[in-house]
Amino acid sequence: MLSGYLLLVLGCISAALVIWRLSTGLSRYIRHVSCLTNDTQTYFARAGSKWSWFKKNVQYSPIFSKRHNREFQLSSAINVGTLPTRLQLVFLLGYFSTNVAFCVMGIDFSKPVGASATVFINRTGTLAVANMIPLFLMAGRNNPLLYLLGISFDTFNLLHRWLGRIVALEALAHTLGYLYRTAATKGWSVAFEGIFKSDFLIYGFVATASFVVIAIQASSVFRHAFYEIFKILHICLAIASVVGLYYHLGPKGFPQIKYLYPVMVLWAFDRTARFLRVAYYNFGSGGGKALVEALPGGSTRVTVTMARPWFFKPSQHAYLYFPSVSLWQSHPFSVAWSEEADSPSGEKLPMDRRDILAMKKTTVSFILRGRTGMTGNLYEKAASCIDGKMVTRCLVEGPYGGMHQMHSYGTVMLFAGGVGITQAVPHVRDLVIAYSNGMAATRKVILVWTIQSPEHLEWIRPWMTEVLGMEKRREVLRIMLFVSRPRSTKEIHSPSSTVQMFPGRPNIDTLLAREMEDQVGHMGVSVCGPGALSDEVRRAVRNKQYNGAIDFVEEAFSW
């Protein structure tokens, strides 16, 4: 009964978030349509005091003053993770407290051990299985709640990790409770020996052991240090836990088995959807071939030819598989560029829409920063080839994301650090085209990109060349490049008044204040890059909430 209430609580929270998403979406649509022909947008530039307070102190607030996405690192090899936001912390503490209360409420521990322990064992076991439903749902890449609730995959990933810890603690409490009840009458030796004398207990022990090992190996220290091993072991242990629970609950007809069936359905659905995505976009019609180019700064530019058209939106990402580099591994990367080109076969003229689409070849491009594991191996392999280029097999799983569109903002500021530029470039192209066609409320787009060396400009040179040649680009777009480690002042030169280069790091507060002095309409601020940059932009946006209407969007992949 309590497990049902727990799932009901999650359902009510989800319903509230759906209403929130619909209301904010309607507000953005009204603003977008109202400002298409309005060059001042004064009404939408004003900040409401109550709404500003909520965004500053609740919606965008870290737990303390500033730190959220910047990782805690004990050394270059030991990473202990990041902090949640204030709103995320409230939810996590509330949900954890609810689970603890449901485990012990109404139990009279003054009664004999047998009676009280039995209730405790049943409670913890039932809650552990029930919590596996949202646990597996939040782990899926094809989670429907991503779009229904408008919550980022990064947030769901955080919730997945903490739900996993709750499940592991409840499973451990369930097992220890059983051992304690048996030991109270027969002794600890009999209690431990009894586990291995019954299939029912053996399978339950396998499930609990799997949960506990997952909780340990999924901690940030082990996850970041041995990610490739972590991922394979994580999947294997998850399968072992589900199999163990099935044979623990099924043969005896326990009612908790009803919670396990949705878990298996969710896992099968996500895996099937992922396979179908890969098959549809990569197999046939020459798809799945990738040009890999080694770039300055240890990065690679990967351009993949898709088998079928890809309907691209800014802020989308995809998972890349390189069978020749890492057979089973896939990693998420922002889609930096996508375009279509005709590829006529010369055999026959197109007769209908299907033939025309078949002649279109979609290419999608990514920038991968070489680190350890797959990305480092890929860079070394490409760098060893002639001209630093090679062609290899690449499977693209996606697209995912694309929820944060900026057309309804009169002023858009895009902050990027390093390869975080891959998230900003599609927005720049999209907004310039929309402005030129009169389809966006946007009147000002400011791109602020921080790089370590001018050589890193090569990462996006072909794409920015195309953007800078677009119609009406000078009317709406300004670019500011900050080089944090210039070798010489001669490297710092500004090509024009709309494309400027500066030494050092940007002062986010100063840049934001300057743009808000001449703000047009509602301002949208987006950031993608290192955690320190994201936290600095978040702090600046929070501090400017009362100066004008301003929203904040953070693009991040935590792993």
PDB file of C-alpha atoms in Angstrom, residues 184-426:
ATOM      1  CA  ALA A 184      17.592 -13.478  17.082  1.00  0.00           C
ATOM      2  CA  THR A 185      16.305 -17.036  17.509  1.00  0.00           C
ATOM      3  CA  LYS A 186      18.911 -19.304  15.883  1.00  0.00           C
ATOM      4  CA  GLY A 187      22.192 -17.362  15.929  1.00  0.00           C
ATOM      5  CA  TRP A 188      24.179 -15.551  13.221  1.00  0.00           C
ATOM      6  CA  SER A 189      25.948 -18.649  11.892  1.00  0.00           C
ATOM      7  CA  VAL A 190      22.638 -20.341  11.151  1.00  0.00           C
ATOM      8  CA  ALA A 191      21.315 -17.124   9.583  1.00  0.00           C
ATOM      9  CA  PHE A 192      24.245 -16.818   7.149  1.00  0.00           C
ATOM     10  CA  GLU A 193      24.321 -20.529   6.333  1.00  0.00           C
ATOM     11  CA  GLY A 194      20.594 -20.493   5.611  1.00  0.00           C
ATOM     12  CA  ILE A 195      21.029 -18.056   2.726  1.00  0.00           C
ATOM     13  CA  PHE A 196      22.812 -20.666   0.622  1.00  0.00           C
ATOM     14  CA  LYS A 197      20.411 -23.528   1.353  1.00  0.00           C
ATOM     15  CA  SER A 198      17.409 -22.103  -0.491  1.00  0.00           C
ATOM     16  CA  ASP A 199      17.062 -20.943  -4.113  1.00  0.00           C
ATOM     17  CA  PHE A 200      14.620 -18.301  -2.904  1.00  0.00           C
ATOM     18  CA  LEU A 201      17.230 -16.788  -0.588  1.00  0.00           C
ATOM     19  CA  ILE A 202      20.146 -17.239  -3.000  1.00  0.00           C
ATOM     20  CA  TYR A 203      18.416 -15.241  -5.740  1.00  0.00           C
ATOM     21  CA  GLY A 204      17.420 -12.546  -3.264  1.00  0.00           C
ATOM     22  CA  PHE A 205      21.017 -12.339  -2.064  1.00  0.00           C
ATOM     23  CA  VAL A 206      22.242 -12.053  -5.686  1.00  0.00           C
ATOM     24  CA  ALA A 207      19.888  -9.106  -6.247  1.00  0.00           C
ATOM     25  CA  THR A 208      20.982  -7.332  -3.050  1.00  0.00           C
ATOM     26  CA  ALA A 209      24.670  -7.953  -3.742  1.00  0.00           C
ATOM     27  CA  SER A 210      24.230  -6.566  -7.261  1.00  0.00           C
ATOM     28  CA  PHE A 211      22.579  -3.406  -5.937  1.00  0.00           C
ATOM     29  CA  VAL A 212      25.310  -2.841  -3.351  1.00  0.00           C
ATOM     30  CA  VAL A 213      28.138  -3.360  -5.863  1.00  0.00           C
ATOM     31  CA  ILE A 214      26.413  -1.011  -8.317  1.00  0.00           C
ATOM     32  CA  ALA A 215      26.169   1.665  -5.617  1.00  0.00           C
ATOM     33  CA  ILE A 216      29.899   1.351  -4.904  1.00  0.00           C
ATOM     34  CA  GLN A 217      31.194   1.175  -8.466  1.00  0.00           C
ATOM     35  CA  ALA A 218      28.823   3.945  -9.630  1.00  0.00           C
ATOM     36  CA  SER A 219      30.317   6.435  -7.172  1.00  0.00           C
ATOM     37  CA  SER A 220      31.949   9.377  -8.897  1.00  0.00           C
ATOM     38  CA  VAL A 221      35.491   8.334  -7.997  1.00  0.00           C
ATOM     39  CA  PHE A 222      35.265   4.925  -9.700  1.00  0.00           C
ATOM     40  CA  ARG A 223      32.917   6.098 -12.470  1.00  0.00           C
ATOM     41  CA  HIS A 224      35.265   8.810 -13.704  1.00  0.00           C
ATOM     42  CA  ALA A 225      38.483   6.842 -13.225  1.00  0.00           C
ATOM     43  CA  PHE A 226      37.325   3.676 -15.015  1.00  0.00           C
ATOM     44  CA  TYR A 227      34.359   4.757 -17.112  1.00  0.00           C
ATOM     45  CA  GLU A 228      34.688   2.113 -19.840  1.00  0.00           C
ATOM     46  CA  ILE A 229      34.775  -0.704 -17.264  1.00  0.00           C
ATOM     47  CA  PHE A 230      32.087   0.957 -15.164  1.00  0.00           C
ATOM     48  CA  LYS A 231      29.591   1.056 -18.005  1.00  0.00           C
ATOM     49  CA  ILE A 232      29.876  -2.628 -18.945  1.00  0.00           C
ATOM     50  CA  LEU A 233      29.859  -3.761 -15.320  1.00  0.00           C
ATOM     51  CA  HIS A 234      26.905  -1.473 -14.560  1.00  0.00           C
ATOM     52  CA  ILE A 235      24.749  -3.085 -17.258  1.00  0.00           C
ATOM     53  CA  CYS A 236      25.743  -6.615 -16.252  1.00  0.00           C
ATOM     54  CA  LEU A 237      24.953  -5.977 -12.577  1.00  0.00           C
ATOM     55  CA  ALA A 238      21.610  -4.364 -13.445  1.00  0.00           C
ATOM     56  CA  ILE A 239      20.640  -7.467 -15.427  1.00  0.00           C
ATOM     57  CA  ALA A 240      21.782  -9.689 -12.537  1.00  0.00           C
ATOM     58  CA  SER A 241      19.627  -7.711 -10.089  1.00  0.00           C
ATOM     59  CA  VAL A 242      16.503  -8.030 -12.246  1.00  0.00           C
ATOM     60  CA  VAL A 243      17.054 -11.757 -12.861  1.00  0.00           C
ATOM     61  CA  GLY A 244      17.745 -12.347  -9.175  1.00  0.00           C
ATOM     62  CA  LEU A 245      14.569 -10.511  -8.164  1.00  0.00           C
ATOM     63  CA  TYR A 246      12.472 -12.350 -10.743  1.00  0.00           C
ATOM     64  CA  TYR A 247      13.452 -15.741  -9.363  1.00  0.00           C
ATOM     65  CA  HIS A 248      13.261 -14.423  -5.798  1.00  0.00           C
ATOM     66  CA  LEU A 249       9.667 -13.221  -6.179  1.00  0.00           C
ATOM     67  CA  GLY A 250       8.134 -15.161  -9.076  1.00  0.00           C
ATOM     68  CA  PRO A 251       8.181 -18.814  -7.972  1.00  0.00           C
ATOM     69  CA  LYS A 252       6.525 -18.003  -4.625  1.00  0.00           C
ATOM     70  CA  GLY A 253       3.955 -15.701  -6.194  1.00  0.00           C
ATOM     71  CA  PHE A 254       4.835 -12.620  -4.137  1.00  0.00           C
ATOM     72  CA  PRO A 255       2.660  -9.616  -5.078  1.00  0.00           C
ATOM     73  CA  GLN A 256       5.759  -7.397  -5.449  1.00  0.00           C
ATOM     74  CA  ILE A 257       6.427  -9.113  -8.788  1.00  0.00           C
ATOM     75  CA  LYS A 258       3.895  -6.694 -10.304  1.00  0.00           C
ATOM     76  CA  TYR A 259       6.439  -3.883  -9.884  1.00  0.00           C
ATOM     77  CA  LEU A 260       9.149  -5.850 -11.638  1.00  0.00           C
ATOM     78  CA  TYR A 261       7.217  -6.346 -14.873  1.00  0.00           C
ATOM     79  CA  PRO A 262       7.175  -2.595 -15.727  1.00  0.00           C
ATOM     80  CA  VAL A 263      10.916  -2.512 -15.031  1.00  0.00           C
ATOM     81  CA  MET A 264      11.561  -5.214 -17.611  1.00  0.00           C
ATOM     82  CA  VAL A 265       9.213  -3.540 -20.105  1.00  0.00           C
ATOM     83  CA  LEU A 266      10.962  -0.173 -19.687  1.00  0.00           C
ATOM     84  CA  TRP A 267      14.399  -1.708 -20.168  1.00  0.00           C
ATOM     85  CA  ALA A 268      13.286  -3.671 -23.244  1.00  0.00           C
ATOM     86  CA  PHE A 269      11.558  -0.606 -24.722  1.00  0.00           C
ATOM     87  CA  ASP A 270      14.633   1.601 -24.332  1.00  0.00           C
ATOM     88  CA  ARG A 271      16.994  -0.988 -25.806  1.00  0.00           C
ATOM     89  CA  THR A 272      14.659  -1.667 -28.714  1.00  0.00           C
ATOM     90  CA  ALA A 273      14.193   2.046 -29.443  1.00  0.00           C
ATOM     91  CA  ARG A 274      17.947   2.580 -29.365  1.00  0.00           C
ATOM     92  CA  PHE A 275      18.532  -0.295 -31.790  1.00  0.00           C
ATOM     93  CA  LEU A 276      15.838   1.003 -34.165  1.00  0.00           C
ATOM     94  CA  ARG A 277      17.331   4.506 -34.121  1.00  0.00           C
ATOM     95  CA  VAL A 278      20.759   3.153 -34.992  1.00  0.00           C
ATOM     96  CA  ALA A 279      19.394   0.880 -37.723  1.00  0.00           C
ATOM     97  CA  TYR A 280      17.178   3.543 -39.328  1.00  0.00           C
ATOM     98  CA  TYR A 281      19.756   6.312 -39.561  1.00  0.00           C
ATOM     99  CA  ASN A 282      22.892   4.249 -40.253  1.00  0.00           C
ATOM    100  CA  PHE A 283      22.131   1.131 -42.286  1.00  0.00           C
ATOM    101  CA  GLY A 284      21.642   1.310 -46.049  1.00  0.00           C
ATOM    102  CA  SER A 285      22.141   4.075 -48.639  1.00  0.00           C
ATOM    103  CA  GLY A 286      25.803   4.546 -47.794  1.00  0.00           C
ATOM    104  CA  GLY A 287      25.174   5.552 -44.193  1.00  0.00           C
ATOM    105  CA  GLY A 288      27.506   5.061 -41.275  1.00  0.00           C
ATOM    106  CA  LYS A 289      30.700   6.398 -42.906  1.00  0.00           C
ATOM    107  CA  ALA A 290      32.606   9.033 -40.979  1.00  0.00           C
ATOM    108  CA  LEU A 291      35.397  11.410 -41.919  1.00  0.00           C
ATOM    109  CA  VAL A 292      37.591  11.889 -38.850  1.00  0.00           C
ATOM    110  CA  GLU A 293      39.968  14.874 -38.836  1.00  0.00           C
ATOM    111  CA  ALA A 294      42.652  15.479 -36.199  1.00  0.00           C
ATOM    112  CA  LEU A 295      42.543  19.125 -35.097  1.00  0.00           C
ATOM    113  CA  PRO A 296      44.757  21.364 -32.942  1.00  0.00           C
ATOM    114  CA  GLY A 297      44.397  20.949 -29.204  1.00  0.00           C
ATOM    115  CA  GLY A 298      43.971  17.166 -29.319  1.00  0.00           C
ATOM    116  CA  SER A 299      40.441  17.345 -30.750  1.00  0.00           C
ATOM    117  CA  THR A 300      38.818  15.596 -33.674  1.00  0.00           C
ATOM    118  CA  ARG A 301      36.096  16.705 -36.057  1.00  0.00           C
ATOM    119  CA  VAL A 302      33.809  13.819 -36.999  1.00  0.00           C
ATOM    120  CA  THR A 303      31.475  14.188 -39.981  1.00  0.00           C
ATOM    121  CA  VAL A 304      29.084  11.278 -40.423  1.00  0.00           C
ATOM    122  CA  THR A 305      27.008  10.530 -43.517  1.00  0.00           C
ATOM    123  CA  MET A 306      23.541   9.356 -42.512  1.00  0.00           C
ATOM    124  CA  ALA A 307      21.513   6.759 -44.388  1.00  0.00           C
ATOM    125  CA  ARG A 308      18.332   8.832 -44.116  1.00  0.00           C
ATOM    126  CA  PRO A 309      17.441  12.509 -43.578  1.00  0.00           C
ATOM    127  CA  TRP A 310      17.941  13.888 -40.093  1.00  0.00           C
ATOM    128  CA  PHE A 311      15.587  16.693 -39.075  1.00  0.00           C
ATOM    129  CA  PHE A 312      18.032  18.731 -37.035  1.00  0.00           C
ATOM    130  CA  LYS A 313      17.322  21.238 -34.248  1.00  0.00           C
ATOM    131  CA  PRO A 314      19.792  23.237 -32.120  1.00  0.00           C
ATOM    132  CA  SER A 315      20.854  21.778 -28.747  1.00  0.00           C
ATOM    133  CA  GLN A 316      20.456  18.200 -29.948  1.00  0.00           C
ATOM    134  CA  HIS A 317      22.975  15.525 -29.086  1.00  0.00           C
ATOM    135  CA  ALA A 318      23.702  11.979 -30.188  1.00  0.00           C
ATOM    136  CA  TYR A 319      25.668   8.948 -29.042  1.00  0.00           C
ATOM    137  CA  LEU A 320      28.547   7.812 -31.241  1.00  0.00           C
ATOM    138  CA  TYR A 321      29.798   4.246 -31.685  1.00  0.00           C
ATOM    139  CA  PHE A 322      33.187   3.609 -33.308  1.00  0.00           C
ATOM    140  CA  PRO A 323      33.437  -0.191 -33.756  1.00  0.00           C
ATOM    141  CA  SER A 324      37.078  -0.006 -34.878  1.00  0.00           C
ATOM    142  CA  VAL A 325      38.088   1.998 -31.804  1.00  0.00           C
ATOM    143  CA  SER A 326      35.773   0.850 -29.015  1.00  0.00           C
ATOM    144  CA  LEU A 327      33.382  -1.939 -29.970  1.00  0.00           C
ATOM    145  CA  TRP A 328      30.682  -1.583 -27.274  1.00  0.00           C
ATOM    146  CA  GLN A 329      31.117   1.964 -26.024  1.00  0.00           C
ATOM    147  CA  SER A 330      28.986   4.985 -26.939  1.00  0.00           C
ATOM    148  CA  HIS A 331      29.372   8.530 -25.662  1.00  0.00           C
ATOM    149  CA  PRO A 332      27.109  11.625 -25.951  1.00  0.00           C
ATOM    150  CA  PHE A 333      28.229  14.613 -28.019  1.00  0.00           C
ATOM    151  CA  SER A 334      26.457  17.798 -29.062  1.00  0.00           C
ATOM    152  CA  VAL A 335      25.647  17.981 -32.762  1.00  0.00           C
ATOM    153  CA  ALA A 336      27.718  20.928 -33.991  1.00  0.00           C
ATOM    154  CA  TRP A 337      26.477  21.074 -37.579  1.00  0.00           C
ATOM    155  CA  SER A 338      24.092  19.331 -39.932  1.00  0.00           C
ATOM    156  CA  GLU A 339      23.459  19.839 -43.618  1.00  0.00           C
ATOM    157  CA  GLU A 340      21.960  18.127 -46.609  1.00  0.00           C
ATOM    158  CA  ALA A 341      23.408  17.680 -50.083  1.00  0.00           C
ATOM    159  CA  ASP A 342      22.058  16.089 -53.229  1.00  0.00           C
ATOM    160  CA  SER A 343      23.551  12.731 -54.100  1.00  0.00           C
ATOM    161  CA  PRO A 344      22.051  11.758 -57.481  1.00  0.00           C
ATOM    162  CA  SER A 345      22.595   8.202 -58.550  1.00  0.00           C
ATOM    163  CA  GLY A 346      22.332   9.021 -62.245  1.00  0.00           C
ATOM    164  CA  GLU A 347      20.169   5.985 -62.846  1.00  0.00           C
ATOM    165  CA  LYS A 348      16.725   7.575 -62.886  1.00  0.00           C
ATOM    166  CA  LEU A 349      14.923  10.833 -62.243  1.00  0.00           C
ATOM    167  CA  PRO A 350      13.011  11.210 -58.965  1.00  0.00           C
ATOM    168  CA  MET A 351       9.325  10.454 -59.438  1.00  0.00           C
ATOM    169  CA  ASP A 352       7.910  11.181 -55.997  1.00  0.00           C
ATOM    170  CA  ARG A 353       8.746  12.515 -52.521  1.00  0.00           C
ATOM    171  CA  ARG A 354      10.291   9.207 -51.471  1.00  0.00           C
ATOM    172  CA  ASP A 355      12.736   9.305 -54.392  1.00  0.00           C
ATOM    173  CA  ILE A 356      13.670  12.896 -53.598  1.00  0.00           C
ATOM    174  CA  LEU A 357      14.372  12.057 -49.945  1.00  0.00           C
ATOM    175  CA  ALA A 358      16.432   9.065 -51.031  1.00  0.00           C
ATOM    176  CA  MET A 359      18.661  11.418 -53.059  1.00  0.00           C
ATOM    177  CA  LYS A 360      19.299  13.662 -50.051  1.00  0.00           C
ATOM    178  CA  LYS A 361      22.396  12.867 -48.039  1.00  0.00           C
ATOM    179  CA  THR A 362      22.437  14.261 -44.525  1.00  0.00           C
ATOM    180  CA  THR A 363      25.770  14.782 -42.790  1.00  0.00           C
ATOM    181  CA  VAL A 364      26.098  15.540 -39.092  1.00  0.00           C
ATOM    182  CA  SER A 365      29.277  16.834 -37.503  1.00  0.00           C
ATOM    183  CA  PHE A 366      30.716  16.677 -34.003  1.00  0.00           C
ATOM    184  CA  ILE A 367      33.800  17.999 -32.213  1.00  0.00           C
ATOM    185  CA  LEU A 368      35.363  15.481 -29.819  1.00  0.00           C
ATOM    186  CA  ARG A 369      37.923  16.651 -27.281  1.00  0.00           C
ATOM    187  CA  GLY A 370      40.555  13.938 -26.941  1.00  0.00           C
ATOM    188  CA  ARG A 371      40.821  12.657 -23.392  1.00  0.00           C
ATOM    189  CA  THR A 372      41.363   9.111 -22.136  1.00  0.00           C
ATOM    190  CA  GLY A 373      39.622   6.060 -23.529  1.00  0.00           C
ATOM    191  CA  MET A 374      37.712   6.199 -26.803  1.00  0.00           C
ATOM    192  CA  THR A 375      38.157   9.911 -27.625  1.00  0.00           C
ATOM    193  CA  GLY A 376      41.907   9.784 -26.993  1.00  0.00           C
ATOM    194  CA  ASN A 377      42.336   6.631 -29.081  1.00  0.00           C
ATOM    195  CA  LEU A 378      40.309   8.135 -31.940  1.00  0.00           C
ATOM    196  CA  TYR A 379      42.456  11.281 -32.023  1.00  0.00           C
ATOM    197  CA  GLU A 380      45.708   9.298 -32.004  1.00  0.00           C
ATOM    198  CA  LYS A 381      44.463   7.065 -34.799  1.00  0.00           C
ATOM    199  CA  ALA A 382      43.447  10.038 -36.981  1.00  0.00           C
ATOM    200  CA  ALA A 383      46.632  12.009 -36.213  1.00  0.00           C
ATOM    201  CA  SER A 384      48.769   9.069 -37.379  1.00  0.00           C
ATOM    202  CA  CYS A 385      47.116   9.116 -40.836  1.00  0.00           C
ATOM    203  CA  ILE A 386      48.200  11.168 -43.836  1.00  0.00           C
ATOM    204  CA  ASP A 387      46.994  14.791 -43.500  1.00  0.00           C
ATOM    205  CA  GLY A 388      45.496  13.822 -40.138  1.00  0.00           C
ATOM    206  CA  LYS A 389      42.354  12.416 -41.772  1.00  0.00           C
ATOM    207  CA  MET A 390      40.779   9.005 -41.979  1.00  0.00           C
ATOM    208  CA  VAL A 391      37.506   7.387 -42.945  1.00  0.00           C
ATOM    209  CA  THR A 392      36.016   4.871 -40.545  1.00  0.00           C
ATOM    210  CA  ARG A 393      32.744   3.278 -39.555  1.00  0.00           C
ATOM    211  CA  CYS A 394      30.629   5.297 -37.112  1.00  0.00           C
ATOM    212  CA  LEU A 395      27.117   4.586 -35.899  1.00  0.00           C
ATOM    213  CA  VAL A 396      25.064   7.534 -34.664  1.00  0.00           C
ATOM    214  CA  GLU A 397      22.324   6.982 -32.105  1.00  0.00           C
ATOM    215  CA  GLY A 398      19.993   9.926 -31.962  1.00  0.00           C
ATOM    216  CA  PRO A 399      18.902  12.615 -32.196  1.00  0.00           C
ATOM    217  CA  TYR A 400      18.092  13.364 -28.585  1.00  0.00           C
ATOM    218  CA  GLY A 401      17.362  16.658 -26.847  1.00  0.00           C
ATOM    219  CA  GLY A 402      16.581  19.827 -28.742  1.00  0.00           C
ATOM    220  CA  MET A 403      14.166  21.136 -26.103  1.00  0.00           C
ATOM    221  CA  HIS A 404      15.755  24.564 -25.631  1.00  0.00           C
ATOM    222  CA  GLN A 405      14.920  26.763 -28.619  1.00  0.00           C
ATOM    223  CA  MET A 406      15.704  30.502 -28.463  1.00  0.00           C
ATOM    224  CA  HIS A 407      13.358  32.059 -31.067  1.00  0.00           C
ATOM    225  CA  SER A 408      11.131  33.746 -28.476  1.00  0.00           C
ATOM    226  CA  TYR A 409      13.927  35.843 -26.913  1.00  0.00           C
ATOM    227  CA  GLY A 410      14.601  39.370 -28.120  1.00  0.00           C
ATOM    228  CA  THR A 411      18.203  39.176 -26.889  1.00  0.00           C
ATOM    229  CA  VAL A 412      20.216  35.957 -26.832  1.00  0.00           C
ATOM    230  CA  MET A 413      23.647  35.540 -25.205  1.00  0.00           C
ATOM    231  CA  LEU A 414      25.470  32.285 -25.859  1.00  0.00           C
ATOM    232  CA  PHE A 415      28.486  31.514 -23.666  1.00  0.00           C
ATOM    233  CA  ALA A 416      30.771  28.668 -24.669  1.00  0.00           C
ATOM    234  CA  GLY A 417      34.037  27.306 -23.325  1.00  0.00           C
ATOM    235  CA  GLY A 418      36.259  25.029 -25.410  1.00  0.00           C
ATOM    236  CA  VAL A 419      34.289  22.342 -27.244  1.00  0.00           C
ATOM    237  CA  GLY A 420      31.132  23.744 -25.676  1.00  0.00           C
ATOM    238  CA  ILE A 421      30.996  25.834 -28.868  1.00  0.00           C
ATOM    239  CA  THR A 422      29.307  22.838 -30.508  1.00  0.00           C
ATOM    240  CA  GLN A 423      26.149  23.670 -28.574  1.00  0.00           C
ATOM    241  CA  ALA A 424      26.240  27.373 -29.506  1.00  0.00           C
ATOM    242  CA  VAL A 425      26.997  27.225 -33.253  1.00  0.00           C
ATOM    243  CA  PRO A 426      23.659  25.584 -34.219  1.00  0.00           C
TER     244      PRO A 426
END
